[in-house]
Coordinates of C-alpha atoms (C1' of nucleotides) in Angstrom, one line a residue:
Chain L
M6 CA -7.5 19.5 9.1
L7 CA -4.4 20.2 6.7
D8 CA -3.9 22.4 4.1
E9 CA -4.0 20.9 0.3
K10 CA -1.9 23.0 -1.5
G11 CA 1.6 21.9 -3.7
I12 CA 0.6 18.0 -3.6
S13 CA 2.1 16.1 -6.3
K14 CA 0.0 14.7 -9.4
A15 CA 1.4 11.1 -8.5
V16 CA -0.4 11.1 -5.4
I17 CA -3.4 12.6 -6.1
A18 CA -4.0 9.7 -9.0
R19 CA -3.5 7.2 -7.0
L20 CA -6.4 7.9 -5.2
P21 CA -9.5 7.2 -6.7
R22 CA -7.6 3.6 -7.2
Y23 CA -7.4 3.8 -3.4
Y24 CA -11.0 5.2 -2.7
R25 CA -12.1 1.7 -5.1
Y26 CA -10.4 -0.3 -3.1
L27 CA -11.8 0.7 0.3
G28 CA -15.4 1.1 -1.5
E29 CA -14.8 -2.4 -2.2
L30 CA -14.0 -3.5 1.5
I31 CA -16.6 -1.9 2.9
D32 CA -18.9 -3.9 0.5
N33 CA -17.4 -6.6 1.7
K34 CA -17.9 -5.9 5.3
V35 CA -14.4 -5.4 6.6
E36 CA -14.1 -2.3 9.1
R37 CA -10.7 -2.0 9.9
I38 CA -7.5 -1.9 7.8
S39 CA -3.8 -1.8 8.7
S40 CA -1.2 -0.4 5.8
N41 CA 0.3 -4.2 5.1
E42 CA -3.0 -5.4 4.4
L43 CA -3.7 -3.2 2.4
S44 CA -0.1 -3.1 0.7
D45 CA -1.4 -6.5 0.1
L46 CA -4.1 -6.3 -1.8
M47 CA -3.3 -3.3 -3.9
K48 CA 0.2 -4.4 -4.5
V49 CA 1.9 -1.2 -3.9
T50 CA 4.5 -0.7 -0.2
A51 CA 2.2 0.3 2.4
S52 CA 5.6 2.5 3.3
Q53 CA 3.5 4.4 0.3
I54 CA -0.1 4.3 1.5
R55 CA 1.2 6.3 4.6
Q56 CA 2.3 8.6 2.8
D57 CA 0.4 9.0 0.8
L58 CA -2.5 9.2 3.2
N59 CA -0.4 11.8 5.6
N60 CA -0.7 14.3 2.5
F61 CA -3.9 15.4 4.0
G62 CA -3.8 14.6 7.7
G63 CA -3.1 11.1 10.0
F64 CA -6.1 9.2 9.1
G65 CA -5.5 6.1 10.8
Q66 CA -4.8 5.4 14.8
Q67 CA -1.8 3.7 15.8
G68 CA -1.8 -0.1 16.8
Y69 CA -5.5 -0.1 15.3
G70 CA -4.7 1.1 11.1
Y71 CA -7.5 3.0 9.5
N72 CA -11.3 3.0 10.0
V73 CA -12.6 1.7 7.0
R74 CA -15.3 4.2 6.3
Y75 CA -13.7 7.1 7.8
L76 CA -10.4 6.7 5.1
Y77 CA -14.2 6.1 2.3
S78 CA -15.6 9.2 3.4
E79 CA -12.5 11.1 4.4
I80 CA -10.4 10.4 0.7
G81 CA -14.0 11.3 -1.4
R82 CA -13.8 14.4 0.1
I83 CA -10.2 14.6 -0.3
L84 CA -11.9 13.9 -4.0
G85 CA -14.8 15.9 -4.7
L86 CA -17.2 13.5 -4.7
D87 CA -19.2 15.2 -1.1
Q88 CA -20.2 17.3 -3.1
T89 CA -23.0 17.5 -6.6
H90 CA -21.4 18.8 -10.1
N91 CA -23.4 19.5 -12.4
M92 CA -22.1 18.0 -16.0
I93 CA -22.9 18.3 -18.8
I94 CA -21.8 16.3 -22.3
I95 CA -21.0 17.6 -26.1
G96 CA -21.0 14.9 -28.5
A97 CA -24.1 12.6 -28.5
G98 CA -22.0 9.8 -30.5
H99 CA -21.6 6.2 -28.7
L100 CA -19.0 8.0 -27.0
G101 CA -21.2 10.9 -24.9
Q102 CA -23.7 7.9 -24.8
A103 CA -21.7 5.6 -22.8
L104 CA -20.4 8.0 -19.9
A105 CA -23.7 9.4 -19.5
N106 CA -25.5 6.6 -19.2
Y107 CA -22.9 5.6 -16.7
V108 CA -24.6 5.2 -13.3
K109 CA -22.3 4.8 -11.0
F110 CA -21.7 8.5 -11.7
E111 CA -24.7 10.2 -10.9
K112 CA -24.4 8.3 -7.3
R113 CA -20.6 10.1 -7.0
G114 CA -22.1 13.2 -7.1
F115 CA -21.5 13.7 -11.1
R116 CA -25.5 15.0 -12.2
I117 CA -25.5 15.7 -16.3
I118 CA -27.7 18.1 -16.9
G119 CA -27.1 18.7 -20.8
I120 CA -26.2 16.8 -23.7
F121 CA -25.8 18.4 -26.8
D122 CA -25.0 17.9 -30.5
I123 CA -24.9 19.3 -33.8
D124 CA -26.6 16.6 -35.9
P125 CA -30.0 17.8 -36.4
N126 CA -31.4 13.9 -36.3
L127 CA -30.5 13.6 -32.6
K128 CA -32.9 16.6 -31.4
G129 CA -35.3 15.6 -29.1
H130 CA -34.1 12.6 -28.5
T131 CA -33.5 11.5 -25.0
V132 CA -30.7 9.3 -22.6
R133 CA -31.1 8.8 -19.4
E134 CA -34.2 11.1 -19.2
V135 CA -31.9 14.4 -20.4
K136 CA -32.7 15.6 -24.0
I137 CA -30.2 16.2 -26.9
Q138 CA -30.0 20.0 -27.2
M139 CA -28.5 21.7 -30.6
L140 CA -24.8 23.0 -29.6
S141 CA -25.8 26.1 -30.9
E142 CA -28.4 26.3 -27.8
L143 CA -25.8 25.7 -25.5
P144 CA -24.4 29.3 -25.0
D145 CA -27.4 30.6 -23.5
F146 CA -28.2 27.0 -21.7
L147 CA -24.8 28.4 -20.1
K148 CA -26.3 31.3 -19.7
N149 CA -29.0 30.0 -17.1
H150 CA -27.7 27.0 -15.7
K151 CA -24.8 26.6 -13.6
V152 CA -22.3 24.1 -15.2
D153 CA -18.8 23.1 -13.5
M154 CA -17.5 20.6 -16.3
A155 CA -17.9 20.3 -19.5
T156 CA -17.0 16.7 -21.7
L157 CA -16.1 16.6 -24.5
T158 CA -16.8 13.7 -27.0
I159 CA -16.3 15.5 -30.1
P160 CA -13.6 15.5 -32.6
K161 CA -10.1 16.7 -32.7
N162 CA -11.2 20.0 -35.4
S163 CA -14.4 20.6 -33.4
A164 CA -12.8 20.3 -29.8
R165 CA -10.7 23.7 -30.0
E166 CA -13.6 26.5 -31.3
V167 CA -16.2 24.3 -28.2
A168 CA -13.5 24.6 -25.5
D169 CA -12.4 28.1 -26.4
M170 CA -17.1 28.9 -26.5
L171 CA -17.3 27.0 -22.7
V172 CA -15.0 28.8 -21.3
A173 CA -16.0 32.0 -22.2
N174 CA -19.0 31.5 -20.4
G175 CA -17.0 30.5 -17.7
V176 CA -16.7 26.8 -17.1
K177 CA -14.5 26.5 -15.1
A178 CA -13.1 22.5 -15.6
I179 CA -13.4 20.1 -19.3
W180 CA -13.1 16.2 -19.0
N181 CA -11.5 16.1 -22.9
F182 CA -11.6 13.5 -25.3
A183 CA -10.5 14.8 -27.8
H184 CA -7.1 14.2 -29.8
I185 CA -6.1 17.6 -28.3
D186 CA -3.8 19.2 -25.6
L187 CA -6.7 21.3 -24.9
N188 CA -4.8 22.3 -21.5
L189 CA -2.5 24.4 -23.6
V190 CA -4.8 26.1 -25.6
L191 CA -7.4 27.2 -22.5
P192 CA -6.4 30.1 -20.3
K193 CA -4.3 28.4 -16.8
D194 CA -7.0 28.6 -14.6
V195 CA -8.9 26.3 -16.6
I196 CA -8.7 23.0 -15.9
V197 CA -8.6 20.1 -18.3
E198 CA -8.3 16.6 -17.3
N199 CA -7.3 14.7 -20.9
V200 CA -8.2 11.4 -21.8
H201 CA -6.4 10.0 -24.9
L202 CA -7.7 6.4 -25.5
S203 CA -5.5 6.2 -28.7
E204 CA -2.6 6.5 -26.7
S205 CA -3.5 4.4 -24.4
L206 CA -4.2 1.8 -26.5
M207 CA -0.6 2.8 -28.7
C208 CA 1.2 1.4 -25.2
L209 CA -0.6 -1.6 -25.0
S210 CA 0.6 -1.9 -28.5
Y211 CA 4.0 -1.3 -27.5
N212 CA 3.8 -3.6 -24.5
L213 CA 2.5 -6.5 -26.8
T214 CA 5.5 -6.3 -29.4
H215 CA 8.1 -6.0 -26.5
A216 CA 6.6 -8.2 -24.5
R217 CA 9.1 -9.1 -21.7
R218 CA 9.4 -11.2 -18.8
E219 CA 7.8 -9.4 -17.0
H220 CA 5.2 -6.9 -17.9
K221 CA 4.7 -3.2 -15.8
D222 CA 1.8 -1.2 -17.4
C223 CA 1.9 2.4 -18.7
Chain X
M41 CA 18.9 -0.6 -33.5
L42 CA 19.7 -0.8 -29.4
D43 CA 17.6 -3.9 -27.9
E44 CA 15.1 -2.0 -26.6
K45 CA 14.8 -2.9 -22.5
G46 CA 14.0 -1.7 -19.7
I47 CA 13.0 1.7 -20.7
S48 CA 11.2 3.3 -17.6
K49 CA 6.8 3.0 -18.5
A50 CA 7.0 7.2 -17.9
V51 CA 9.1 7.4 -21.3
I52 CA 6.9 5.4 -23.0
A53 CA 3.5 6.5 -21.9
R54 CA 5.3 9.8 -23.6
L55 CA 6.1 8.0 -26.9
P56 CA 1.6 8.4 -28.2
R57 CA 1.9 12.0 -27.9
Y58 CA 5.3 12.6 -29.2
Y59 CA 3.8 10.4 -32.7
R60 CA 0.9 12.7 -32.7
Y61 CA 2.6 16.5 -32.9
L62 CA 4.7 14.2 -35.2
G63 CA 1.6 13.4 -37.8
E64 CA 1.0 16.7 -36.8
L65 CA 3.7 18.4 -38.1
I66 CA 3.1 16.2 -41.8
D67 CA -0.2 17.2 -42.1
N68 CA 1.5 20.8 -41.4
K69 CA 4.2 19.9 -44.6
V70 CA 7.4 20.2 -41.8
E71 CA 10.1 18.3 -42.5
R72 CA 12.6 18.9 -39.9
I73 CA 12.3 20.1 -35.9
S74 CA 15.1 20.1 -33.6
S75 CA 14.3 18.8 -29.6
N76 CA 14.0 23.3 -29.2
E77 CA 11.3 23.8 -32.0
L78 CA 9.9 20.1 -30.4
S79 CA 9.6 21.8 -27.0
D80 CA 8.1 25.1 -27.8
L81 CA 5.5 23.0 -29.0
M82 CA 4.3 20.5 -27.0
K83 CA 6.1 22.3 -23.7
V84 CA 8.0 20.0 -22.3
T85 CA 12.2 20.0 -21.9
A86 CA 14.8 19.7 -25.0
S87 CA 16.3 17.9 -23.1
Q88 CA 13.5 15.1 -22.4
I89 CA 12.5 15.3 -25.6
R90 CA 16.1 13.6 -26.5
Q91 CA 16.6 11.3 -23.8
D92 CA 13.3 10.2 -24.4
L93 CA 14.6 9.5 -28.1
N94 CA 18.5 7.9 -27.4
N95 CA 16.1 5.2 -25.4
F96 CA 15.8 4.1 -28.9
G97 CA 18.7 5.2 -30.1
G98 CA 20.0 8.3 -32.6
F99 CA 17.0 9.7 -34.9
G100 CA 18.5 12.9 -35.2
Q101 CA 21.5 14.6 -37.0
Q102 CA 23.4 17.1 -35.1
G103 CA 23.5 20.8 -37.0
Y104 CA 20.0 19.8 -37.8
G105 CA 17.0 18.3 -36.4
Y106 CA 15.0 15.1 -36.2
N107 CA 13.5 14.5 -39.6
V108 CA 9.8 14.4 -39.2
R109 CA 8.8 11.5 -41.3
Y110 CA 11.9 9.6 -39.7
L111 CA 11.0 10.2 -36.7
Y112 CA 7.6 9.7 -36.7
S113 CA 7.9 6.1 -38.5
E114 CA 10.7 4.8 -36.5
I115 CA 8.1 5.6 -33.1
G116 CA 5.2 4.4 -34.8
R117 CA 8.1 1.6 -35.8
I118 CA 8.4 1.6 -31.2
L119 CA 4.4 1.2 -30.4
G120 CA 3.8 -1.7 -32.6
L121 CA 1.7 0.4 -35.6
D122 CA 3.5 -1.1 -38.4
Q123 CA 1.8 -3.9 -37.4
T124 CA -1.5 -5.5 -37.2
H125 CA -3.3 -6.4 -34.6
N126 CA -6.3 -8.9 -34.9
M127 CA -8.8 -7.2 -32.2
I128 CA -12.0 -8.1 -30.6
I129 CA -14.3 -6.6 -28.2
I130 CA -16.1 -8.4 -25.9
G131 CA -19.5 -5.7 -24.9
A132 CA -21.3 -3.7 -27.6
G133 CA -22.5 -1.7 -25.6
H134 CA -21.6 2.7 -26.3
L135 CA -18.8 2.1 -25.1
G136 CA -18.0 -1.2 -27.1
Q137 CA -19.5 0.7 -29.9
A138 CA -17.7 3.6 -29.6
L139 CA -14.6 2.0 -30.2
A140 CA -15.4 -0.2 -32.6
N141 CA -16.3 2.6 -34.7
Y142 CA -13.2 4.7 -34.0
V143 CA -12.0 4.8 -37.4
K144 CA -8.3 5.6 -37.0
F145 CA -8.0 2.9 -35.3
E146 CA -8.0 1.2 -38.4
K147 CA -5.6 3.5 -40.4
R148 CA -2.9 2.6 -36.8
G149 CA -3.1 -1.5 -38.0
F150 CA -5.9 -2.8 -34.9
R151 CA -8.3 -4.3 -37.5
I152 CA -11.7 -5.5 -35.1
I153 CA -12.5 -8.7 -36.2
G154 CA -14.8 -9.7 -33.3
I155 CA -17.5 -7.8 -31.4
F156 CA -19.4 -9.9 -28.8
D157 CA -22.1 -9.3 -26.4
I158 CA -23.9 -11.7 -23.9
D159 CA -27.9 -9.7 -25.2
P160 CA -29.5 -11.8 -27.5
N161 CA -31.4 -8.4 -28.4
L162 CA -28.0 -7.5 -30.3
K163 CA -28.0 -10.7 -32.3
G164 CA -26.8 -10.6 -35.2
H165 CA -25.7 -6.2 -35.8
T166 CA -23.4 -5.2 -37.0
V167 CA -20.7 -2.6 -35.9
R168 CA -18.8 -2.0 -38.7
E169 CA -19.4 -4.1 -41.1
V170 CA -18.7 -6.7 -38.5
K171 CA -21.6 -9.0 -36.4
I172 CA -21.8 -9.1 -33.0
Q173 CA -21.4 -12.5 -31.5
M174 CA -23.1 -14.3 -29.1
L175 CA -20.6 -14.9 -26.3
S176 CA -20.8 -18.6 -25.9
E177 CA -19.4 -18.3 -29.5
L178 CA -16.2 -16.7 -28.5
P179 CA -14.3 -19.5 -27.2
D180 CA -15.1 -21.6 -30.9
F181 CA -14.0 -18.4 -32.9
L182 CA -10.9 -17.3 -30.7
K183 CA -9.9 -21.1 -31.7
N184 CA -10.1 -20.8 -35.2
H185 CA -8.7 -16.9 -35.6
K186 CA -5.4 -15.4 -34.7
V187 CA -6.8 -12.4 -31.7
D188 CA -3.8 -10.1 -30.6
M189 CA -5.8 -8.3 -28.0
A190 CA -9.7 -7.7 -26.6
T191 CA -11.3 -5.0 -25.7
L192 CA -13.3 -5.4 -22.0
T193 CA -16.3 -2.9 -21.8
I194 CA -18.5 -4.8 -20.1
P195 CA -19.4 -4.4 -16.5
K196 CA -17.2 -5.3 -13.4
N197 CA -18.7 -8.0 -11.7
S198 CA -18.1 -10.4 -15.7
A199 CA -15.0 -9.0 -16.1
R200 CA -12.2 -11.0 -14.4
E201 CA -14.4 -14.1 -15.4
V202 CA -14.2 -13.6 -18.9
A203 CA -10.6 -12.2 -18.7
D204 CA -9.2 -15.8 -17.6
M205 CA -11.2 -17.6 -20.4
L206 CA -9.7 -15.2 -23.1
V207 CA -5.9 -16.2 -21.3
A208 CA -6.9 -19.4 -21.4
N209 CA -8.2 -19.3 -25.1
G210 CA -4.4 -17.5 -25.5
V211 CA -5.2 -14.0 -25.3
K212 CA -1.8 -12.5 -24.6
A213 CA -3.8 -8.3 -23.9
I214 CA -6.2 -7.3 -23.4
W215 CA -7.3 -3.7 -23.2
N216 CA -10.1 -3.5 -20.3
F217 CA -12.3 -0.6 -19.6
A218 CA -13.8 -2.2 -16.8
H219 CA -14.1 -1.5 -12.4
I220 CA -11.3 -3.9 -11.7
D221 CA -7.2 -4.1 -12.2
L222 CA -6.8 -7.9 -13.9
N223 CA -3.0 -6.9 -14.7
L224 CA -3.0 -8.3 -10.4
V225 CA -5.7 -11.3 -11.6
L226 CA -4.4 -12.4 -14.4
P227 CA -1.1 -14.4 -15.1
K228 CA 2.1 -11.9 -14.6
D229 CA 3.2 -12.3 -19.4
V230 CA -0.5 -11.5 -20.3
I231 CA -0.9 -7.5 -20.8
V232 CA -2.8 -5.4 -19.3
E233 CA -4.1 -1.9 -20.5
N234 CA -6.7 -0.5 -17.9
V235 CA -9.2 2.6 -18.5
H236 CA -10.0 3.1 -16.0
L237 CA -12.5 6.5 -17.1
S238 CA -14.4 7.3 -13.4
E239 CA -10.5 7.8 -11.8
S240 CA -10.3 10.1 -14.2
L241 CA -13.4 11.7 -14.3
M242 CA -12.2 12.1 -9.7
C243 CA -8.2 13.3 -10.6
L244 CA -10.7 16.3 -12.8
S245 CA -13.2 16.9 -9.2
Y246 CA -10.3 16.9 -6.8
N247 CA -8.5 19.7 -9.9
L248 CA -12.0 21.4 -9.5
T249 CA -12.2 21.5 -5.6
H250 CA -8.8 22.4 -4.5
A251 CA -8.1 25.1 -7.9
R252 CA -4.7 26.6 -7.1
R253 CA -2.9 29.3 -9.1
E254 CA -1.5 27.1 -11.5
H255 CA -2.9 23.4 -12.0
K256 CA -1.3 20.8 -13.2
D257 CA -3.0 17.5 -14.5
C258 CA -3.0 14.4 -12.9
Chain V
dT100 C1' 35.0 26.3 -41.9
dA101 C1' 31.4 28.4 -38.6
dG102 C1' 27.1 27.3 -36.6
dA103 C1' 23.9 24.7 -35.0
dT104 C1' 22.2 20.9 -32.4
dT105 C1' 22.5 16.2 -31.6
dG106 C1' 24.4 12.5 -27.5
dT107 C1' 25.6 11.6 -23.6
dT108 C1' 27.9 12.5 -19.3
dA109 C1' 26.8 14.4 -14.5
dA110 C1' 23.7 17.3 -11.2
dT111 C1' 19.4 18.3 -9.9
dC112 C1' 15.8 17.2 -7.9
dG113 C1' 11.8 14.3 -6.6
dA114 C1' 9.5 10.9 -5.4
dT115 C1' 9.6 6.2 -3.0
dT116 C1' 11.7 3.3 0.3
dA117 C1' 12.7 2.7 4.3
dA118 C1' 13.4 2.6 9.3
dC119 C1' 12.0 3.6 14.0
dA120 C1' 10.2 6.7 18.0
dA121 C1' 5.5 8.0 19.0
dT122 C1' 1.4 6.6 20.5
dC123 C1' -2.9 4.2 20.8
Chain D
dT81 C1' 1.2 -3.0 30.1
dA82 C1' 3.3 -5.6 26.0
dG83 C1' 1.7 -5.3 21.2
dA84 C1' 1.0 -3.6 17.4
dT85 C1' 0.6 -0.2 13.6
dT86 C1' 1.1 5.0 12.7
dG87 C1' 3.0 9.0 11.6
dT88 C1' 7.3 10.8 10.1
dT89 C1' 12.3 11.3 8.9
dA90 C1' 16.5 9.7 7.2
dA91 C1' 18.2 7.2 2.8
dT92 C1' 17.9 5.9 -1.7
dC93 C1' 16.3 5.3 -5.6
dG94 C1' 14.9 6.6 -10.4
dA95 C1' 13.3 10.6 -13.8
dT96 C1' 14.4 15.1 -15.3
dT97 C1' 17.1 19.0 -16.5
dA98 C1' 21.6 21.0 -17.5
dA99 C1' 25.8 21.0 -19.5
dC100 C1' 28.8 20.0 -23.3
dA101 C1' 32.1 17.6 -26.0
dA102 C1' 31.3 15.5 -30.2
dT103 C1' 29.9 16.0 -35.0
dC104 C1' 26.6 17.4 -38.8

DNA sequence: TAGATTGTTAATCGATTAACAATC
DNA sequence: TAGATTGTTAATCGATTAACAATC
């Protein structure tokens, strides 16, 4: 097993897509696939597939291709999906509840162990058997539970303060839906994945406004 | 005004972020800014900022920098935010409602004119003054309204069928939250922006699992 | 005018694609 | 063994950064 360092983020960003297609191939009872066949399916070059995978070691076999189940599980392992991640959600609005209700996360090892909000009206309500707690209870909660990642579905203006508090209490990974680049304001060793939905919508708007012959997504 | 063709998607993807920072500068009453100051703020090189902007023409002035309000409005125009886009949402679950409730979209010209679902229990319910309609009413609706974009917050297995129906009725842009690459199955002239939240979460998981000295987001 | 900063060209860097020897 | 297909090196392409002349 190679040491997986210095791998470009472009490669990492493609792994989940490989993983998804391989999962579908398993559902379709496909046992093996060549880089060329996968290339046809996913509309990327076979060269890129082989290069990407070889960043992590040789998962294929000359003359045969790749065993679908094996490659699927290896990519899952690389992505850390073989481990259980305890997750909390801060912000129990529609977006927070949408994420909490997404059954598949649980299957991938993302276990929601707490949901927090500031709205007293939500107190005691339950989302997928997890009770909504008040944000004020969060510091205590963090001291008594192992929390691997926190999802922030709260407004921009409170995001930084909450993030600082999370970090002060040892949280090392944040899935951030607030419109602020938390990675720029938090310590470097805290991992931040920003999801800026409005920026995605603006890309769509750009492409619609400048509609060309052949459209490339952005 | 230059013709805005052949601009790389990397550049386009950065525009919304410039737009966001410029909006904050306006809020902070900043009137002008140099590429160097903006570079400090956003943690990108000044060179990249100038290169990016010059794809669309010269918005700055030598010896002065950029006028914040002017640059903001120009980027807004480039992104198509000066126009009103009529949007419908298919899927009135938590995610659909989260998007429908996001006030800022309205401010940016994205007007939600319809919300659709298959769940009869939701019939007649209202989200931000828009009545939830049954999916079966959608074809008629499309014939009678100008719909610029459709947001798909429905499960993967029905996404393709619904997308085909939308396209058959003239919809040219889809904001897709279902776990399927609709761009690969729809006609090339239909613009698709895929948002795959689970893939974003997997990137976070990867970075957490392989936490290194200095983390680059993916 | 002098100083500042853009617009733009040139240099560098990194990512993608092509090619093919290795090997199952 | 022969055919197929990977793993990997080399070539190409595109994106980022550096440099500086133009100019406000």
